[in-house]
JSON list of C-alpha atoms in Angstrom, two decimals:
[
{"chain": "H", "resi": 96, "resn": "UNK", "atom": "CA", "xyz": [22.92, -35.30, -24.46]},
{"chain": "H", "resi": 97, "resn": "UNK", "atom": "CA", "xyz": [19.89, -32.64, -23.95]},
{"chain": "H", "resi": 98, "resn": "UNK", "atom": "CA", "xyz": [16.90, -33.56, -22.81]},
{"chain": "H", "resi": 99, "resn": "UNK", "atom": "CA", "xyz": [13.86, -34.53, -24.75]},
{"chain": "H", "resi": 100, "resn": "UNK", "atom": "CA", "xyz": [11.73, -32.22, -25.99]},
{"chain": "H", "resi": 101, "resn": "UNK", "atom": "CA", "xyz": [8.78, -35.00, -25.89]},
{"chain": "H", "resi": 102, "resn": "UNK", "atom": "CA", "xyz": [9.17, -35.75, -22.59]},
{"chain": "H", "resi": 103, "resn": "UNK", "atom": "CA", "xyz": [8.76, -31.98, -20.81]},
{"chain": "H", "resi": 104, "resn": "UNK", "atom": "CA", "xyz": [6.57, -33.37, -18.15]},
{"chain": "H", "resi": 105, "resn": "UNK", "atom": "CA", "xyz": [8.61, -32.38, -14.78]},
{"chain": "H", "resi": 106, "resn": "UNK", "atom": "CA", "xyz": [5.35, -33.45, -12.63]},
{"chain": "H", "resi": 107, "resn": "UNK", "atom": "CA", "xyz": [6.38, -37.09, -13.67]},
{"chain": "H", "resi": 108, "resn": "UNK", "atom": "CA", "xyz": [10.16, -36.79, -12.71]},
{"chain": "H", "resi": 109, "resn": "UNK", "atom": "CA", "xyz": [8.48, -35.50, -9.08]},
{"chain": "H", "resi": 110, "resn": "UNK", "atom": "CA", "xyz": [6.27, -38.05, -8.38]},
{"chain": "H", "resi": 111, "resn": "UNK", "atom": "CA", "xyz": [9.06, -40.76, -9.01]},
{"chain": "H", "resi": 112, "resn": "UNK", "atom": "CA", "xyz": [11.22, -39.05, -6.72]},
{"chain": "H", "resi": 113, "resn": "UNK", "atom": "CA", "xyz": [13.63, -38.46, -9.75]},
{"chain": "H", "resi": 114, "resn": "UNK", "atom": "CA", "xyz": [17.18, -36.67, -8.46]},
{"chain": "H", "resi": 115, "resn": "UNK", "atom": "CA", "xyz": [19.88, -35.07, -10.72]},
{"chain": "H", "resi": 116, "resn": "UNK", "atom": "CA", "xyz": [23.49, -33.65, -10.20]},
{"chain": "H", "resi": 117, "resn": "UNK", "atom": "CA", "xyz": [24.82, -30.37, -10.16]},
{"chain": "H", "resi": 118, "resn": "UNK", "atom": "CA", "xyz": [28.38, -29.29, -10.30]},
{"chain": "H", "resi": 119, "resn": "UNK", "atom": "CA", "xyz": [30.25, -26.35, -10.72]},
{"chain": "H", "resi": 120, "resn": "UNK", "atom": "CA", "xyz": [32.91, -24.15, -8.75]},
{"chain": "H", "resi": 121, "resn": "UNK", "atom": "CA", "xyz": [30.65, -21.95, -6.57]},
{"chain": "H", "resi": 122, "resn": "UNK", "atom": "CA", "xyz": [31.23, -21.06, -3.19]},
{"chain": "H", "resi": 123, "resn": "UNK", "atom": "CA", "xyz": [30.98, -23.85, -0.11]},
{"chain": "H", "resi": 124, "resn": "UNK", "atom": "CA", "xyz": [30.54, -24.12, 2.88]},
{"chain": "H", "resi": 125, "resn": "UNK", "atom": "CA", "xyz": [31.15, -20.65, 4.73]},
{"chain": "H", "resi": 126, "resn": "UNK", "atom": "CA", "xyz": [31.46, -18.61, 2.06]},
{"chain": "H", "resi": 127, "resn": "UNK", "atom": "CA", "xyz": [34.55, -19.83, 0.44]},
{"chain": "H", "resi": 128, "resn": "UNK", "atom": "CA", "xyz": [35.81, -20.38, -2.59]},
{"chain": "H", "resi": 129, "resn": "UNK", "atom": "CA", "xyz": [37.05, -23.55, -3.97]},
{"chain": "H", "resi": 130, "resn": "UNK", "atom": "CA", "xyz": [39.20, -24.52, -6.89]},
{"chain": "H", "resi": 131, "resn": "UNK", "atom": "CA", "xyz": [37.61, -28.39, -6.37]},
{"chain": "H", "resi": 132, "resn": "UNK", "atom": "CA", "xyz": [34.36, -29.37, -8.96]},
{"chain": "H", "resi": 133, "resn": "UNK", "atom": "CA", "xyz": [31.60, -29.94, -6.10]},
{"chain": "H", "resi": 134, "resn": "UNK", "atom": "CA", "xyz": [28.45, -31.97, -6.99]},
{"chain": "H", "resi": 135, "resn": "UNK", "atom": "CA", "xyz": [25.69, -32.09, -5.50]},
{"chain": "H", "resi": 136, "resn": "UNK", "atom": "CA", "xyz": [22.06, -34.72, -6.01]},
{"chain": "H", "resi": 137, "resn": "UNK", "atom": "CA", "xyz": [18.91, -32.13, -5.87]},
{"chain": "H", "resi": 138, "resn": "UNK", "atom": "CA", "xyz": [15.95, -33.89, -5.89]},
{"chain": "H", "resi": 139, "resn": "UNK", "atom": "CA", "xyz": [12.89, -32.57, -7.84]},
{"chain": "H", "resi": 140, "resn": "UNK", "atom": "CA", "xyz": [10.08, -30.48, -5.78]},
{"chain": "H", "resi": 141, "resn": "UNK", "atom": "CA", "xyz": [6.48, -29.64, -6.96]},
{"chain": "H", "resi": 142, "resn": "UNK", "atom": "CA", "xyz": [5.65, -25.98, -7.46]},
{"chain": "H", "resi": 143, "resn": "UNK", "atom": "CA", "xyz": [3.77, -25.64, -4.69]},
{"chain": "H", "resi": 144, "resn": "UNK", "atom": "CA", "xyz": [6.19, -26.86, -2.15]},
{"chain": "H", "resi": 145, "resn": "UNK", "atom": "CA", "xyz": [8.78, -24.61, -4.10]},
{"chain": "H", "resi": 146, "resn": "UNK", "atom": "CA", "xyz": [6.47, -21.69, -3.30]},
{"chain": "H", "resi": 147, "resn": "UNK", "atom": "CA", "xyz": [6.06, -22.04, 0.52]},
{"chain": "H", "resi": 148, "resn": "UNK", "atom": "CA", "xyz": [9.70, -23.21, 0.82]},
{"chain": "H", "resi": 149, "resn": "UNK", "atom": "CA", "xyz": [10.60, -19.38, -0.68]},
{"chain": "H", "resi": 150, "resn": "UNK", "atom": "CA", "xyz": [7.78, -17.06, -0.93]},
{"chain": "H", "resi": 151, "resn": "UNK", "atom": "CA", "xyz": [9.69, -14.46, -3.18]},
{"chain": "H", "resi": 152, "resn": "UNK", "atom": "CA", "xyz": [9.15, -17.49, -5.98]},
{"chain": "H", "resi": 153, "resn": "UNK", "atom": "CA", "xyz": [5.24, -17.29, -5.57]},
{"chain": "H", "resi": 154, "resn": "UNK", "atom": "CA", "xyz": [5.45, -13.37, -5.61]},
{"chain": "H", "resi": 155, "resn": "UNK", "atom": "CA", "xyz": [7.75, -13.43, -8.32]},
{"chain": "H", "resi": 156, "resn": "UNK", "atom": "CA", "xyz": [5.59, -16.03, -10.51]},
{"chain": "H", "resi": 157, "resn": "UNK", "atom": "CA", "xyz": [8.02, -18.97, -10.23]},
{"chain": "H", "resi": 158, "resn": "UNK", "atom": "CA", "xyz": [8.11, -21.73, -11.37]},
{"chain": "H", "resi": 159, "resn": "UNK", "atom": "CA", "xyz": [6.89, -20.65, -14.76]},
{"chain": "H", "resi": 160, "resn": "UNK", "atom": "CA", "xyz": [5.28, -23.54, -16.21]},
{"chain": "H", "resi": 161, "resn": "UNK", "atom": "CA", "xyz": [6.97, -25.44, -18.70]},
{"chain": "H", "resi": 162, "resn": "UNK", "atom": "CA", "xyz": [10.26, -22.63, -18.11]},
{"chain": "H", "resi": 163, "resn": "UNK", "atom": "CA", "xyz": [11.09, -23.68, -15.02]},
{"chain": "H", "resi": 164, "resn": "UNK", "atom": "CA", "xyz": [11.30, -26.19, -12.46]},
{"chain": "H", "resi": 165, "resn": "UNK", "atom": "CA", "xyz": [12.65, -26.55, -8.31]},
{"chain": "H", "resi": 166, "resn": "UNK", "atom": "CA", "xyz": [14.52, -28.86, -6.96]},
{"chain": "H", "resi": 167, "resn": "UNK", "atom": "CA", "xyz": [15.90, -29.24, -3.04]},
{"chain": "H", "resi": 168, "resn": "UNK", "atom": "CA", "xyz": [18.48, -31.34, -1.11]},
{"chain": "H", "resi": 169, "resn": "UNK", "atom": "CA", "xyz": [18.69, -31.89, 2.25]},
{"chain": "H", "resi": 170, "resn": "UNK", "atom": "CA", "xyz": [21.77, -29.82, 4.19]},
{"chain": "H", "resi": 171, "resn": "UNK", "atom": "CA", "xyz": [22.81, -29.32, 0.98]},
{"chain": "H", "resi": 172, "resn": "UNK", "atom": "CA", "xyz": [22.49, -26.67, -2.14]},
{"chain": "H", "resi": 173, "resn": "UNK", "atom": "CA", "xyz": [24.50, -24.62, -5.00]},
{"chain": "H", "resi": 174, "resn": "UNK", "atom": "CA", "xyz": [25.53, -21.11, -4.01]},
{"chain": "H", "resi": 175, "resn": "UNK", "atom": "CA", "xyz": [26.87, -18.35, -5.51]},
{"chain": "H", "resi": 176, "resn": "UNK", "atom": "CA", "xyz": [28.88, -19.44, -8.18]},
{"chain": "H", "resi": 177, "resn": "UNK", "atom": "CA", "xyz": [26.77, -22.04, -9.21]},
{"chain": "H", "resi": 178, "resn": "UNK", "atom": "CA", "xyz": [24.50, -19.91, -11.68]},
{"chain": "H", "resi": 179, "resn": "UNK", "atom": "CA", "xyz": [24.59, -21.21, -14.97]},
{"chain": "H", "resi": 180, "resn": "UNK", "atom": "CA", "xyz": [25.45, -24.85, -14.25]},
{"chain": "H", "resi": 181, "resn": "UNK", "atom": "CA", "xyz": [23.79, -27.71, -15.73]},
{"chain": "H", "resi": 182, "resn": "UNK", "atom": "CA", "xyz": [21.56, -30.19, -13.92]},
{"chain": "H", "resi": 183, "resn": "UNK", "atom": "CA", "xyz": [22.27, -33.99, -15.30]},
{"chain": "H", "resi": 184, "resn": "UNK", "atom": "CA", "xyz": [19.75, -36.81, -15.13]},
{"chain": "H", "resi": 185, "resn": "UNK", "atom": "CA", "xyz": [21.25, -40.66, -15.40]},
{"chain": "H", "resi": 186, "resn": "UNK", "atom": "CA", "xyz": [19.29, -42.94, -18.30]},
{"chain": "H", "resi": 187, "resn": "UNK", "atom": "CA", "xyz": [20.63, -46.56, -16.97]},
{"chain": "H", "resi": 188, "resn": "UNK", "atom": "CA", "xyz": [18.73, -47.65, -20.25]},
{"chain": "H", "resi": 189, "resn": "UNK", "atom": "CA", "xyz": [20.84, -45.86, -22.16]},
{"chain": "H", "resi": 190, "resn": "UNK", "atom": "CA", "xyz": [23.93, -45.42, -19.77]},
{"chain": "H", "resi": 191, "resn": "UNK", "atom": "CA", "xyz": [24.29, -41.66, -20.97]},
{"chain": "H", "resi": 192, "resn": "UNK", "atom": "CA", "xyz": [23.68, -38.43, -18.49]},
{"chain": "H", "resi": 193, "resn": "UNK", "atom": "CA", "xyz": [20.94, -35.50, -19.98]},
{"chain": "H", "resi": 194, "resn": "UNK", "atom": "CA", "xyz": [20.76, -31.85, -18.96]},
{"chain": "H", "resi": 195, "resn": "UNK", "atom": "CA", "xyz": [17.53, -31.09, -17.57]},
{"chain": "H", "resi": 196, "resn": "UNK", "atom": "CA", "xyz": [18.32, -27.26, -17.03]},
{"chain": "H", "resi": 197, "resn": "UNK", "atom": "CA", "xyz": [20.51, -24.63, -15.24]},
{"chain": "H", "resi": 198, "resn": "UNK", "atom": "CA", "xyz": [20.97, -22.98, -12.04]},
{"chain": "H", "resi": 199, "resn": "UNK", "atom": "CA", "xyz": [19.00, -19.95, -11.69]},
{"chain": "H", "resi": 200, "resn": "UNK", "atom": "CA", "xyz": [18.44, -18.99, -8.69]},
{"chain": "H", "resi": 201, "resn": "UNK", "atom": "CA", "xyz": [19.00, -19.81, -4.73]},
{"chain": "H", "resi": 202, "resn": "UNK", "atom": "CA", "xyz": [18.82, -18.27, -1.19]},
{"chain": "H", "resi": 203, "resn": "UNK", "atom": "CA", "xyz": [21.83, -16.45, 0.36]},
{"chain": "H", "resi": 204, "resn": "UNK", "atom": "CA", "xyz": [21.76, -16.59, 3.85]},
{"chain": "H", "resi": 205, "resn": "UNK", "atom": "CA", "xyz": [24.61, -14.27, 5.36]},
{"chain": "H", "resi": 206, "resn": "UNK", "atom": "CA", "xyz": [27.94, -15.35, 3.44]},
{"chain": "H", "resi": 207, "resn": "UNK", "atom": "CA", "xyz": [27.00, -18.96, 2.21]},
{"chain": "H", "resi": 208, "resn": "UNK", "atom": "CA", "xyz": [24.07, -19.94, 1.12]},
{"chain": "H", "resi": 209, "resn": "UNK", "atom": "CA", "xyz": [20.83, -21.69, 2.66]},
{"chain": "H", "resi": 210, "resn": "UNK", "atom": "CA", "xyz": [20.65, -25.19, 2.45]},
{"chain": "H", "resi": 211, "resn": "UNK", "atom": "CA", "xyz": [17.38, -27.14, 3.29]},
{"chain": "H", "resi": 212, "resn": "UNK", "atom": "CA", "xyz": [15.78, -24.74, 0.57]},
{"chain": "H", "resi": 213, "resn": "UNK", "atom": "CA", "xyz": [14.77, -24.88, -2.89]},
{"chain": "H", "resi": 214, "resn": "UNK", "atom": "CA", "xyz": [16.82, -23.87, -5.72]},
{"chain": "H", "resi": 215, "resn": "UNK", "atom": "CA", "xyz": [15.07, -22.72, -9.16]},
{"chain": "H", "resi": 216, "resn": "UNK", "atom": "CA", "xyz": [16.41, -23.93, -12.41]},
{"chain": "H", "resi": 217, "resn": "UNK", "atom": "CA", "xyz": [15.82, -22.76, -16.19]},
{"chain": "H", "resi": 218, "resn": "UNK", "atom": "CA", "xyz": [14.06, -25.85, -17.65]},
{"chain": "H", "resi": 219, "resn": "UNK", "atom": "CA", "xyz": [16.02, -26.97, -20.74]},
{"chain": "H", "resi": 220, "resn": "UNK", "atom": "CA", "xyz": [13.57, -28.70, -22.32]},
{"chain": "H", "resi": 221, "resn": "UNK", "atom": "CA", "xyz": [11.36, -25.67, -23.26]},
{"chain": "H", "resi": 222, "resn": "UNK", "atom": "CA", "xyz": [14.19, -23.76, -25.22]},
{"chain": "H", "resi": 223, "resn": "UNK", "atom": "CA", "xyz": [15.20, -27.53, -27.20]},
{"chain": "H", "resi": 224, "resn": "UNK", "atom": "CA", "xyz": [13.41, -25.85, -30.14]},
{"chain": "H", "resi": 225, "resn": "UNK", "atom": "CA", "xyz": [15.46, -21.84, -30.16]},
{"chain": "H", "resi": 226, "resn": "UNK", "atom": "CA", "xyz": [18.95, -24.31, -29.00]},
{"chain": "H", "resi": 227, "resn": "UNK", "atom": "CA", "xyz": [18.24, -26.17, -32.79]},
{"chain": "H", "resi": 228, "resn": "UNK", "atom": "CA", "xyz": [17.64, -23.07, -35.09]},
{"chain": "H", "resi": 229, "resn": "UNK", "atom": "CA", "xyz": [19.91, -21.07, -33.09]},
{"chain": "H", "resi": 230, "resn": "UNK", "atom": "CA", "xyz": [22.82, -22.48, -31.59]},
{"chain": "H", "resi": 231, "resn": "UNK", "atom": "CA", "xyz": [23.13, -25.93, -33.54]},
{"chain": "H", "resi": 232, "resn": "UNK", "atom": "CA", "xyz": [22.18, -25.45, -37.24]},
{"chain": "H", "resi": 233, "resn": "UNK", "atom": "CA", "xyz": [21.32, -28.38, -39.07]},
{"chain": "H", "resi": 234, "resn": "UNK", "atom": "CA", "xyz": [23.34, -26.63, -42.27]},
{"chain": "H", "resi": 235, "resn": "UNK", "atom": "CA", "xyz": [26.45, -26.95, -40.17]},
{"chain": "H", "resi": 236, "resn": "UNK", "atom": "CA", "xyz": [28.50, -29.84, -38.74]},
{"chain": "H", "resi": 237, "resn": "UNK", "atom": "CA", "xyz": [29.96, -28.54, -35.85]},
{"chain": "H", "resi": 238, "resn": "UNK", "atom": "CA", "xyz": [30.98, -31.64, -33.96]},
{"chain": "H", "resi": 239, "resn": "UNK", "atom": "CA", "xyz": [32.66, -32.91, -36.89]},
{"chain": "H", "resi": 240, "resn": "UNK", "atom": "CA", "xyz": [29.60, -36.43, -37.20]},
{"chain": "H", "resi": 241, "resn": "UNK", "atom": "CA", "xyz": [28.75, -37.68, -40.32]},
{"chain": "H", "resi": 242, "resn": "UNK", "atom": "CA", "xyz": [25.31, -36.25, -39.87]},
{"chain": "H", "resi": 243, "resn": "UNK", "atom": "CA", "xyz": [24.97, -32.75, -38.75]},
{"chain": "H", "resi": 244, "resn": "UNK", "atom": "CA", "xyz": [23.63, -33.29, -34.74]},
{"chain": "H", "resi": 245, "resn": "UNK", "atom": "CA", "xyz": [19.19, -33.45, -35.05]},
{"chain": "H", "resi": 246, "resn": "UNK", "atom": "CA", "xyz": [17.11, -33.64, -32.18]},
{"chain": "H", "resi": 247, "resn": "UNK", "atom": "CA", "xyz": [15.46, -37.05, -32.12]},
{"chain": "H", "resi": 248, "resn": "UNK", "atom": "CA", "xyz": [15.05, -40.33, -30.05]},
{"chain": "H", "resi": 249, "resn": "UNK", "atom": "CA", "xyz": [17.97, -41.65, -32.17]},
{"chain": "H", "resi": 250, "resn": "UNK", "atom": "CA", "xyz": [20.68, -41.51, -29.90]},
{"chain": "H", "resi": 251, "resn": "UNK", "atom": "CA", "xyz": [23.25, -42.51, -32.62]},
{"chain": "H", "resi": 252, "resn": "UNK", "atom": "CA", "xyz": [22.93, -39.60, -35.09]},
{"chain": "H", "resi": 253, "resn": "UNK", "atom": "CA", "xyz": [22.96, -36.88, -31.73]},
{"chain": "H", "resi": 254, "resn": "UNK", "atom": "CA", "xyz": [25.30, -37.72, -29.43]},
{"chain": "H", "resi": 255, "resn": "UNK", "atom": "CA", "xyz": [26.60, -34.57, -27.68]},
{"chain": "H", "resi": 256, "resn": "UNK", "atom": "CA", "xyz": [29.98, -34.31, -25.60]},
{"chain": "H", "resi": 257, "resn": "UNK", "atom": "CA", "xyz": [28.50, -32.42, -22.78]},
{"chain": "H", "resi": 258, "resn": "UNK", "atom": "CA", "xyz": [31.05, -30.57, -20.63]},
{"chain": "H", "resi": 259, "resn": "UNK", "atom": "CA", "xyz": [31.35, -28.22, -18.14]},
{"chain": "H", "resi": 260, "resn": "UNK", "atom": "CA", "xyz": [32.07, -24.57, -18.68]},
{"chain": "H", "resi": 261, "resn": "UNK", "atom": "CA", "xyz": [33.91, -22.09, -16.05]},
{"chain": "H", "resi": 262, "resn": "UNK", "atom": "CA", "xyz": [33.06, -18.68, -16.97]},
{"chain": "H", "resi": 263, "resn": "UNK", "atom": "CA", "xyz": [35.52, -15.97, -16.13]},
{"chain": "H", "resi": 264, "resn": "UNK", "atom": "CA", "xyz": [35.46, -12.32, -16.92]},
{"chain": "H", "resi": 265, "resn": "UNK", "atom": "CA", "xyz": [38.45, -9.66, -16.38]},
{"chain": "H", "resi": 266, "resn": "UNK", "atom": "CA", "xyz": [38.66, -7.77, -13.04]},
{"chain": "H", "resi": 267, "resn": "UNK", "atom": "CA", "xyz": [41.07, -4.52, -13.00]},
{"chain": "H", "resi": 268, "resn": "UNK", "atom": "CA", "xyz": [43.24, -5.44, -15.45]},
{"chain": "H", "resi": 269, "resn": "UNK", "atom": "CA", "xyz": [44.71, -8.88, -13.65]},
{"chain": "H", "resi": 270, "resn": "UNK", "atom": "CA", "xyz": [42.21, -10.35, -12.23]},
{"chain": "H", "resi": 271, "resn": "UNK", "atom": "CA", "xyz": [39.69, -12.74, -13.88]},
{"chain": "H", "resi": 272, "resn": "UNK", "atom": "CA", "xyz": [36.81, -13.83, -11.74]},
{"chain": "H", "resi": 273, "resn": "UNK", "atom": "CA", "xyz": [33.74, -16.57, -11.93]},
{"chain": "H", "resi": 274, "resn": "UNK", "atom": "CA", "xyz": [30.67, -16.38, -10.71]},
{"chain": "H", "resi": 275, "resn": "UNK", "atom": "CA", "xyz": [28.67, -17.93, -13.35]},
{"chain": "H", "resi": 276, "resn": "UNK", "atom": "CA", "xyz": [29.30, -21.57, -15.29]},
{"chain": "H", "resi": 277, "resn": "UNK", "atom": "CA", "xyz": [28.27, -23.31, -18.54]},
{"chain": "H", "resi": 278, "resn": "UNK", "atom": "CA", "xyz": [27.34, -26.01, -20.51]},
{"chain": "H", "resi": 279, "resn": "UNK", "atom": "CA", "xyz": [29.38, -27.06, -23.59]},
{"chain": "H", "resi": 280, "resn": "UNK", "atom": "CA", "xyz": [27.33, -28.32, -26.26]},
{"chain": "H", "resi": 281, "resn": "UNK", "atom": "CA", "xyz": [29.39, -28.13, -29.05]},
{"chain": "H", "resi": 282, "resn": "UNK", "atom": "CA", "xyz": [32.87, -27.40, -29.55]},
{"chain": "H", "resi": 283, "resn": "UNK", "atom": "CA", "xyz": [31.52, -23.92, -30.63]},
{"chain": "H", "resi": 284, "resn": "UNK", "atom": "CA", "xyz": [28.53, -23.08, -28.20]},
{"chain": "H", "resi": 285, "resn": "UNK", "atom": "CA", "xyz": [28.13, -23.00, -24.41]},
{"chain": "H", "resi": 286, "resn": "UNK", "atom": "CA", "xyz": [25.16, -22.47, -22.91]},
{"chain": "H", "resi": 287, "resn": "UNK", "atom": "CA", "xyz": [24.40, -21.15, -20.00]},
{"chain": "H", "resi": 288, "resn": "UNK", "atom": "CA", "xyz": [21.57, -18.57, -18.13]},
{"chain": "H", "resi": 289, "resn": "UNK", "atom": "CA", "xyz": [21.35, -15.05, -19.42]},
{"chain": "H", "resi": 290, "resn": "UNK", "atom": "CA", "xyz": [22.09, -13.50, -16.31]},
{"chain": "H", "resi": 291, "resn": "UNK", "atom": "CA", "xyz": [25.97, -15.19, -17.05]},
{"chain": "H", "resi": 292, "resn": "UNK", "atom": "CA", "xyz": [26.10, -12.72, -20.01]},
{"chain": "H", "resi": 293, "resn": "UNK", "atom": "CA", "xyz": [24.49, -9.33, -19.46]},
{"chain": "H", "resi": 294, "resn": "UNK", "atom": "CA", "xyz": [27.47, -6.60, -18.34]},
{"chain": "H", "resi": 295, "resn": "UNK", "atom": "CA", "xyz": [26.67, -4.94, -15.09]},
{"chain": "H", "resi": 296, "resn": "UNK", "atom": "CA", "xyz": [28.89, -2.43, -13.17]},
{"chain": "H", "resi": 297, "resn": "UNK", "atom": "CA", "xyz": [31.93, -5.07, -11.85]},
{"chain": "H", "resi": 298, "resn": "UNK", "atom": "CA", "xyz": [31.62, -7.16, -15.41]},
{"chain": "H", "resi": 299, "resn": "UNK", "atom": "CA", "xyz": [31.92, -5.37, -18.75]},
{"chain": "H", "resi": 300, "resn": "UNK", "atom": "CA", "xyz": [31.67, -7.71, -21.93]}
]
């Protein structure tokens, strides 16, 4: 399921200590690469912290309120690889996982990555509104439901079967390499961070 849109607050999910996972295929430990789904629990941080933890997000204006959010795990974090991937928060009320948002950005540190650092995501929540008109019509059934998918507190009429996406482009003819993932949110759309998408000089799409 995505998140909902009436409940954009991340200040509240930081002051309950509130944690979600992250998985995808990016590189571990050294600088590796890994054909194994990691996951990793990132807890949420407040924008200030976030700041002082990486000063080129205060010079750079991050977090944007309401667009994006930190988060931060102890000897832990995503790494290249990562960008893209969804963030899930657990509802034990409702036994169901939500996406929160998507890797954006973290902090290289030679060939890994720095753990003990935080980690911006795109904040899902804020784009609910341009996912609904754009990607998920309500003239269309896409996922095949009685009622075409709405977003709502009614759990029954949108129901999404949330997967994870591993992007690949082609590399020299052979070759097809990742270094961004997705989101499936319908068996037509995957969403993921723009930076997955736009061609630069080693990926042409």
């Amino acid at each position: 399921n995505l998140w909902d849109e009436a409940d954009r607050d991340v200040s509240m999910l930081v002051s309950k200590q509130y944690s979600g996972k992250v998985v995808g295929w990016g590189l571990v430990e050294g600088g590796g690469r890994t054909n194994n789904l990691n996951r990793v629990e990132m807890n949420f941080l407040d924008a200030e912290s976030c700041q002082k933890g990486v000063p080129a997000f205060k010079r750079n204006g991050f977090p944007k309120k309401d667009k994006s959010y930190c988060a931060i795990r102890e000897n832990q974090t995503v790494c290249s690889g990562d960008s893209g991937g969804g963030m899930f928060l657990y509802d034990s009320n409702r036994k169901a996982y939500y996406l929160r948002g998507f890797v954006s950005q973290g902090v290289t540190a030679g060939r890994g990555c720095e753990a003990n650092v935080p980690v911006l995501f795109t904040d899902i929540a804020f784009y609910l509104k341009w996912i609904e008109q754009i990607a998920l019509p309500k003239c269309y059934n896409l996922l095949g439901y009685g009622e075409c998918p709405m977003f709502g507190m009614d759990e029954n009429k949108y129901k999404l079967p949330l997967g994870i996406a591993h992007l690949k482009y082609q590399f020299r003819r052979n070759l097809l390499i990742s270094d961004c993932h997705g989101v499936l949110i319908s068996k037509k759309h995957v969403l993921t961070q723009a930076g997955c998408v736009e061609p630069n000089q080693l990926r042409e799409l």
